[in-house]
Short mmCIF file of N, CA and C in Angstrom, two decimals:
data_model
loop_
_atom_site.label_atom_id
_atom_site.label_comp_id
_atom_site.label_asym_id
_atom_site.label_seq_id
_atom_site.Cartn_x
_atom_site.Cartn_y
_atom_site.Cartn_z
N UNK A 1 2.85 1.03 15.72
CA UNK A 1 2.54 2.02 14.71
C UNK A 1 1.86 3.20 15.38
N UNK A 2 2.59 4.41 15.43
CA UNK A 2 1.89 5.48 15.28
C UNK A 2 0.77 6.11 15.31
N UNK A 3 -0.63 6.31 16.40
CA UNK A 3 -1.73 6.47 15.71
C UNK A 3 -2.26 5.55 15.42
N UNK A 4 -1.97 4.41 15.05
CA UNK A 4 -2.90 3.20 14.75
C UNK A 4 -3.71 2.75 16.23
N UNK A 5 -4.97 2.50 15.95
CA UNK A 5 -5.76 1.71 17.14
C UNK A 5 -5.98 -0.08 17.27
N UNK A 6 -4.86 -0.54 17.25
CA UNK A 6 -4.69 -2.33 17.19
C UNK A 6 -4.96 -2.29 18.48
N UNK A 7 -5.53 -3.84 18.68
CA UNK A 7 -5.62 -4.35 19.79
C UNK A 7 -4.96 -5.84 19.66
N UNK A 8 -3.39 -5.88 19.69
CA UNK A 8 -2.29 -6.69 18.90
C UNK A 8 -1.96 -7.57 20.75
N UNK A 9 -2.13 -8.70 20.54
CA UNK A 9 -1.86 -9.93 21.69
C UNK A 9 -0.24 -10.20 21.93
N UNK A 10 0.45 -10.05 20.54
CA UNK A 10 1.94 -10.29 20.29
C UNK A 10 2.97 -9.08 19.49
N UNK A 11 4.06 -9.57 19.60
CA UNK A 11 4.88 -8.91 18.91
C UNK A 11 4.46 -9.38 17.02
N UNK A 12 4.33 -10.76 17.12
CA UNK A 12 3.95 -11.29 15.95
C UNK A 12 2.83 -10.50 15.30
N UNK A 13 1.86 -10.26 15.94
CA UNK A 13 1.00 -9.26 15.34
C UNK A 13 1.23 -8.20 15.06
N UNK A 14 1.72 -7.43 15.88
CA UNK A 14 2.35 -6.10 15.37
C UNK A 14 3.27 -6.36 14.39
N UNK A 15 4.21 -7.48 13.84
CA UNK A 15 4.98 -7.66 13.09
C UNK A 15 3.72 -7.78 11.58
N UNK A 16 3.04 -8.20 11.91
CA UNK A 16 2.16 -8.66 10.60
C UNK A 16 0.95 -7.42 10.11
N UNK A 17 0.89 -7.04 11.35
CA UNK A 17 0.43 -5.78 11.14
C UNK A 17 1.05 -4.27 10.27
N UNK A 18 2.37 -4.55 10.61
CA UNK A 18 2.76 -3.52 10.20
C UNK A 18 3.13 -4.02 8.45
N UNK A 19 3.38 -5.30 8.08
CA UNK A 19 3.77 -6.25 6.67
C UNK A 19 2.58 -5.50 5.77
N UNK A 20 0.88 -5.51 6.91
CA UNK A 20 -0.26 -5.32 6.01
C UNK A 20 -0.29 -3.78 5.51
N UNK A 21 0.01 -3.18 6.41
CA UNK A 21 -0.09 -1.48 6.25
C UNK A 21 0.85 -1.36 5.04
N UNK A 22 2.23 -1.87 5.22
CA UNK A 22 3.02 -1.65 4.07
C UNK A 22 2.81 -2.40 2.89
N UNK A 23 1.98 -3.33 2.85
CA UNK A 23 1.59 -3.38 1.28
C UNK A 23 -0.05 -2.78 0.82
N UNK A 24 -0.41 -2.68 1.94
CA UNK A 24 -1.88 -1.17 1.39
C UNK A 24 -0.62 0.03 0.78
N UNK A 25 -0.08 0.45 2.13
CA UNK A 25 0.42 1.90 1.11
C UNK A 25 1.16 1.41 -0.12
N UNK A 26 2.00 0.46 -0.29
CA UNK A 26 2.44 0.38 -1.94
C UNK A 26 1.64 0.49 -2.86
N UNK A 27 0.24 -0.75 -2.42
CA UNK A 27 -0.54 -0.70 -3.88
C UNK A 27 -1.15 0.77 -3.93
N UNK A 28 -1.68 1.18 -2.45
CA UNK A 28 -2.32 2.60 -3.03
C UNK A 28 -0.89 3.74 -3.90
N UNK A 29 0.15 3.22 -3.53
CA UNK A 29 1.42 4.24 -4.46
C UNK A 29 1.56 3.69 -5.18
N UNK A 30 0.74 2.67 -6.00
CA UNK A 30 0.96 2.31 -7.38
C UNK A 30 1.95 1.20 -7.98
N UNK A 31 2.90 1.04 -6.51
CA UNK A 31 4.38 -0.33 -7.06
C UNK A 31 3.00 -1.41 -6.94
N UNK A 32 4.29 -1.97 -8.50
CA UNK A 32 3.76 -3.30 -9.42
C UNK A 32 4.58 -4.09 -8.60
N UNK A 33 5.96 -4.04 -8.40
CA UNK A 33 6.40 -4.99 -7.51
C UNK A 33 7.36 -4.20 -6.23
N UNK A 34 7.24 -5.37 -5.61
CA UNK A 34 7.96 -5.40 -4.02
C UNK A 34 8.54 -6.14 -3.25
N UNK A 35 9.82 -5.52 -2.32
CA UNK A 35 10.01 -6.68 -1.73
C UNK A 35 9.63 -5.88 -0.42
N UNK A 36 9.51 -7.04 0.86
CA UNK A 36 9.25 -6.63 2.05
C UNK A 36 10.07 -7.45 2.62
N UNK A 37 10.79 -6.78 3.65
CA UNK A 37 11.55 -7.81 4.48
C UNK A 37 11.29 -7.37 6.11
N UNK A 38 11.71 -8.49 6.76
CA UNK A 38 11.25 -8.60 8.40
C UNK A 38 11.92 -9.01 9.14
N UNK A 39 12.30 -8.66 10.67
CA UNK A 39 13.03 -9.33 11.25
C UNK A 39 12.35 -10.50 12.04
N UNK A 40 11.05 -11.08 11.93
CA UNK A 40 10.14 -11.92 12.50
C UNK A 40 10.43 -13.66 11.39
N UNK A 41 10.88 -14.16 11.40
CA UNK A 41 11.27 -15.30 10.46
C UNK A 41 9.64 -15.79 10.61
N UNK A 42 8.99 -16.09 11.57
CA UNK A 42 7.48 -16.57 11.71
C UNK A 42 6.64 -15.79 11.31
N UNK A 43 7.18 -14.54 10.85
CA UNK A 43 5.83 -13.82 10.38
C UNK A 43 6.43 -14.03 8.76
N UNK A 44 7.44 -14.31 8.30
CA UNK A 44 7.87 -14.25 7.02
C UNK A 44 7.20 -15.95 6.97
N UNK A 45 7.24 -16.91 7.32
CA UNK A 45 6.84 -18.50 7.24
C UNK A 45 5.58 -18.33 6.88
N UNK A 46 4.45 -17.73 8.05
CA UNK A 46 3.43 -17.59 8.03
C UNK A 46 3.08 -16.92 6.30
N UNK A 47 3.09 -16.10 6.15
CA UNK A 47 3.14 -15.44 5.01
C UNK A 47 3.65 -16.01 3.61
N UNK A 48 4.61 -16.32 3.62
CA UNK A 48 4.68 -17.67 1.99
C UNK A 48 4.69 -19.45 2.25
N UNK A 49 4.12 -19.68 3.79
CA UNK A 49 3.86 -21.08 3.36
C UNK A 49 2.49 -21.08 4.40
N UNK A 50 1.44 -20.07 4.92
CA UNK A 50 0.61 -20.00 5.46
C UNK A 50 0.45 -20.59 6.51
N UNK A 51 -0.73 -20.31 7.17
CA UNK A 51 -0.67 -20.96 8.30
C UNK A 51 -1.70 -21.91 9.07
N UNK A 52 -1.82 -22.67 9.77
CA UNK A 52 -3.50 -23.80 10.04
C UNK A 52 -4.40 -22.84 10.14
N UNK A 53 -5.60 -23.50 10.12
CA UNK A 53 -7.24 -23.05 10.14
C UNK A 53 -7.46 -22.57 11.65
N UNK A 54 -6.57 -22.97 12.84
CA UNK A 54 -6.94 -22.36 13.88
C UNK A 54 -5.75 -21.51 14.64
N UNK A 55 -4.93 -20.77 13.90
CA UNK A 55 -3.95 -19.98 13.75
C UNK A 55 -4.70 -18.92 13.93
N UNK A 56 -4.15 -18.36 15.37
CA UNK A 56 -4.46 -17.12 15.91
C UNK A 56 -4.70 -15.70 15.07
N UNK A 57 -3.56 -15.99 14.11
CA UNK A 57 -3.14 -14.65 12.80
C UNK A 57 -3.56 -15.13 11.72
N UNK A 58 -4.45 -16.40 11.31
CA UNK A 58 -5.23 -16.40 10.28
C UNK A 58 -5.76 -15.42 9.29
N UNK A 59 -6.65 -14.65 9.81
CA UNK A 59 -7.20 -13.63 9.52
C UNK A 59 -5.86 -12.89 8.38
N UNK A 60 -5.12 -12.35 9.75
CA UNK A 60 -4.59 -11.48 9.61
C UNK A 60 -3.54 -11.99 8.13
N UNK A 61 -2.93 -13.08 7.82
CA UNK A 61 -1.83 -13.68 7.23
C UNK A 61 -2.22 -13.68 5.95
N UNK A 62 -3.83 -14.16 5.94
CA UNK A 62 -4.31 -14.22 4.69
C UNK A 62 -5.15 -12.72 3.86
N UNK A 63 -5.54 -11.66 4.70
CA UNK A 63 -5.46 -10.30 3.88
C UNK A 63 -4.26 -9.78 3.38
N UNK A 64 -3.19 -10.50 4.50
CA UNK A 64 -1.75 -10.19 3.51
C UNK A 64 -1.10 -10.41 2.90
N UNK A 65 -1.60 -11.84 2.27
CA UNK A 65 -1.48 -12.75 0.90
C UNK A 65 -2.47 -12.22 0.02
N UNK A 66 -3.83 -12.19 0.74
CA UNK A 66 -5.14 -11.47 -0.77
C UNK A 66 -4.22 -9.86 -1.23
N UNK A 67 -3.36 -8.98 -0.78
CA UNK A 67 -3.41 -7.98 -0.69
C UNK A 67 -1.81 -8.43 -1.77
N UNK A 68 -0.90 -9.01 -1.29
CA UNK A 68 0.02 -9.69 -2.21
C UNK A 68 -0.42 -9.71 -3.52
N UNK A 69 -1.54 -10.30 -3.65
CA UNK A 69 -1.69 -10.97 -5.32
C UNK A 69 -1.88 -9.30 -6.04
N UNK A 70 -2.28 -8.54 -5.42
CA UNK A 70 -2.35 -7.37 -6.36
C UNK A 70 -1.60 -6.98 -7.02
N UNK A 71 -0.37 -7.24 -6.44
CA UNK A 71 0.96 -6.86 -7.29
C UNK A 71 1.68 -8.07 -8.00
N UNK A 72 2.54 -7.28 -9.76
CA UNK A 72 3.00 -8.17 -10.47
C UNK A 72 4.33 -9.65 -9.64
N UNK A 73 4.64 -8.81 -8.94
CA UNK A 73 5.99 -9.23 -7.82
C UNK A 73 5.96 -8.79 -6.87
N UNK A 74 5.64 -9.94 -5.64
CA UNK A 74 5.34 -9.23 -4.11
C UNK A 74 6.49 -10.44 -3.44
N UNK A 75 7.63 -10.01 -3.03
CA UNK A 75 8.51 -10.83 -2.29
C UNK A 75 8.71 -10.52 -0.38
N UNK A 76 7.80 -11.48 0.42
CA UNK A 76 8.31 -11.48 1.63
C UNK A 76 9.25 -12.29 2.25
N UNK A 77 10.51 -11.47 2.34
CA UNK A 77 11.99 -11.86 3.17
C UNK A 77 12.42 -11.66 4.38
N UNK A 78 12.95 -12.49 4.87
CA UNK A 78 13.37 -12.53 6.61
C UNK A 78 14.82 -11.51 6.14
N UNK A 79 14.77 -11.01 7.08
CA UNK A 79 16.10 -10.20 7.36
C UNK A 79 16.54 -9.41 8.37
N UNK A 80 17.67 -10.52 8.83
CA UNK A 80 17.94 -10.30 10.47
C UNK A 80 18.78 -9.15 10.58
N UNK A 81 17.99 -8.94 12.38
CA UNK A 81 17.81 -7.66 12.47
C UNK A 81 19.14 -6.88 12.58
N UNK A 82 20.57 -7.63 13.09
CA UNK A 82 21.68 -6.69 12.70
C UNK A 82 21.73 -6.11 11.25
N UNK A 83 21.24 -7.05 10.10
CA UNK A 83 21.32 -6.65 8.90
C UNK A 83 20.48 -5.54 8.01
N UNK A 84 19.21 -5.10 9.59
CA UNK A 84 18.11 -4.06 9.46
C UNK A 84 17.95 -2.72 9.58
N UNK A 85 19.63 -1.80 9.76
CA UNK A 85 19.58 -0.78 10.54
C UNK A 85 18.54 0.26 9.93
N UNK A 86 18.42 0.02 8.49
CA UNK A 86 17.60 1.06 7.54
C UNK A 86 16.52 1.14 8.72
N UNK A 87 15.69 -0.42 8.66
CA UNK A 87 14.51 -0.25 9.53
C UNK A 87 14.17 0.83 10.29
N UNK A 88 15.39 0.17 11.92
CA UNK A 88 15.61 0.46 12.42
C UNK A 88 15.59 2.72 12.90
N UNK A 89 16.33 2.79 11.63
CA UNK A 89 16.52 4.94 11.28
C UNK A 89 15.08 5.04 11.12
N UNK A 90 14.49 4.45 9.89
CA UNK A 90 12.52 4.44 9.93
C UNK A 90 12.41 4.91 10.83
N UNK A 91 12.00 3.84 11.69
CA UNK A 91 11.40 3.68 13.28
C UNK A 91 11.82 4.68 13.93
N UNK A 92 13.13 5.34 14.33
CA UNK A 92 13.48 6.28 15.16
C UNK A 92 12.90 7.75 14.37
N UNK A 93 13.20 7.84 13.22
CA UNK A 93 12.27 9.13 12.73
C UNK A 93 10.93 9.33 12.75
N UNK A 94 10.37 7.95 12.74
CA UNK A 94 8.68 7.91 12.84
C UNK A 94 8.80 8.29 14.35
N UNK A 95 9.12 8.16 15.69
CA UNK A 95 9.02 8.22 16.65
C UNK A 95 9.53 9.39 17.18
N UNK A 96 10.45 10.21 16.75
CA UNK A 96 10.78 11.23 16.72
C UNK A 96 10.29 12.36 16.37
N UNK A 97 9.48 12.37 14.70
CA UNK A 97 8.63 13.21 14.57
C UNK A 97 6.71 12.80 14.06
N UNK A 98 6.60 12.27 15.39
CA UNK A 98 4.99 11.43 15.91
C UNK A 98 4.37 11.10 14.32
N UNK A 99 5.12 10.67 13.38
CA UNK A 99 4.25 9.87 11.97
C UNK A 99 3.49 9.27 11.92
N UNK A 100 2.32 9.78 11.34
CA UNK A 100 0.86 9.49 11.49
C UNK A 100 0.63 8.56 10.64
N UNK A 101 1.10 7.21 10.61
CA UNK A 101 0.82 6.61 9.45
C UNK A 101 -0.97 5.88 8.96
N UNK A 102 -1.62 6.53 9.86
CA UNK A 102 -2.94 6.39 9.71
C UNK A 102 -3.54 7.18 8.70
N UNK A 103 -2.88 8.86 8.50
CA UNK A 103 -3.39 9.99 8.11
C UNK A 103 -2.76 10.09 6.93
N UNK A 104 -2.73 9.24 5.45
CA UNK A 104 -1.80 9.63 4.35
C UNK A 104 -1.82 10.16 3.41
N UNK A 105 -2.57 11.46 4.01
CA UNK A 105 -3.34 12.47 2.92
C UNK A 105 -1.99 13.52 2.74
N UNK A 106 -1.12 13.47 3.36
CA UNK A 106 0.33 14.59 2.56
C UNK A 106 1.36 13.38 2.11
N UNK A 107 1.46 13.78 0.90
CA UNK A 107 2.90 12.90 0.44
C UNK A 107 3.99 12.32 1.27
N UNK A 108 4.13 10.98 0.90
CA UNK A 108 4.81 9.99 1.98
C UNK A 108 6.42 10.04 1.48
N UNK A 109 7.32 10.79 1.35
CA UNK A 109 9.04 10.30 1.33
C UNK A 109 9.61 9.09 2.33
N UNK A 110 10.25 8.62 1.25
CA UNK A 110 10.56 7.51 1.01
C UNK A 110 12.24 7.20 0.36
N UNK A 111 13.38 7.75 1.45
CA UNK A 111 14.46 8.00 0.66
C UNK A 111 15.31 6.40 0.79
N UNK A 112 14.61 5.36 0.36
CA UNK A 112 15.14 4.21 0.54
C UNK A 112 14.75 3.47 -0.61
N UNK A 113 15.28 2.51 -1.04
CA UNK A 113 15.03 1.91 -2.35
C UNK A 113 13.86 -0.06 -1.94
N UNK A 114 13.56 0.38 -0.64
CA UNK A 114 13.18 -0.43 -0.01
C UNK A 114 11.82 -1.44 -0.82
N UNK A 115 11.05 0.11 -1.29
CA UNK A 115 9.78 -0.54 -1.85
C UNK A 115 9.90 0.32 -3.77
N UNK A 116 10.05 -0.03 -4.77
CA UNK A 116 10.60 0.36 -5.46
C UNK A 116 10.14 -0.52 -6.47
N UNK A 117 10.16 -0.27 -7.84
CA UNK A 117 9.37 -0.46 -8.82
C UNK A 117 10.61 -1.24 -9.92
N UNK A 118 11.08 -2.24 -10.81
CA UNK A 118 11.89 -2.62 -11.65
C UNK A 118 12.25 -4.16 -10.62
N UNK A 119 11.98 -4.58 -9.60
CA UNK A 119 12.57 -5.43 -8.36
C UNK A 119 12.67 -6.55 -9.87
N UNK A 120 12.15 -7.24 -10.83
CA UNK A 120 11.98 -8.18 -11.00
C UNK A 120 13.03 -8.42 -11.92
N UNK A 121 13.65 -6.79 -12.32
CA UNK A 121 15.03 -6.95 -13.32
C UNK A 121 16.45 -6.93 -12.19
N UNK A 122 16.44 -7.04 -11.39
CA UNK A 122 17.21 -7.13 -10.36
C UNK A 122 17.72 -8.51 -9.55
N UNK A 123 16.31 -9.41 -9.71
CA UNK A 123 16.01 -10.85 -9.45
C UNK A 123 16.88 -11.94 -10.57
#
């Protein structure tokens, strides 16, 4: 991430790291529900069937379950990564034009139906 100051041991962390940022910015944008999907299947495990008491990403797994319950419908899905290119365009535009996702004081566009509000009439 962009600007962010982690001090991340794994890819797994940065994977879970980035799960947490994206459900702060939803609830602060107000979606009641969400889905999130990942190409990390262990960070998606970790996350709806948790993980032991001496689990490195403890911490981290469970602010992103407390942060879950805020919303009416919070769905975390594995989704492999050929099937990710959306991601993927993200990532190259965030990196392309240096996206500060620390700084989210100017309006965030969002031309993807990725995080989106009705998910539960769709289900």
């Amino acid at each position: 991430m962009h600007g962010a100051n982690l001090s991340c041991n794994s890819a797994l962390e940065v994977e879970l790291w980035g799960l947490l940022k994206g459900a702060q910015l939803s609830k602060c944008k107000g979606f009641s529900n969400i889905i999130f999907e990942s190409v990390s299947i262990v960070a998606i495990k970790l996350i709806n069937e948790g993980c032991s008491e001496t689990h490195l990403c403890l911490a981290l797994v469970t602010q992103i379950q407390e942060t879950g319950k805020c919303f009416e419908l919070a769905c975390w899905v594995y989704a492999p990564h050929e099937a990710n290119s959306l991601v993927d365009s993200f990532a190259k535009v965030g990196m392309e034009t240096g996206l500060d996702t620390e700084n989210l004081s100017a309006p965030f566009f969002c031309p993807s139906p990725l995080l989106f509000d009705g998910v539960a009439s769709l289900l």
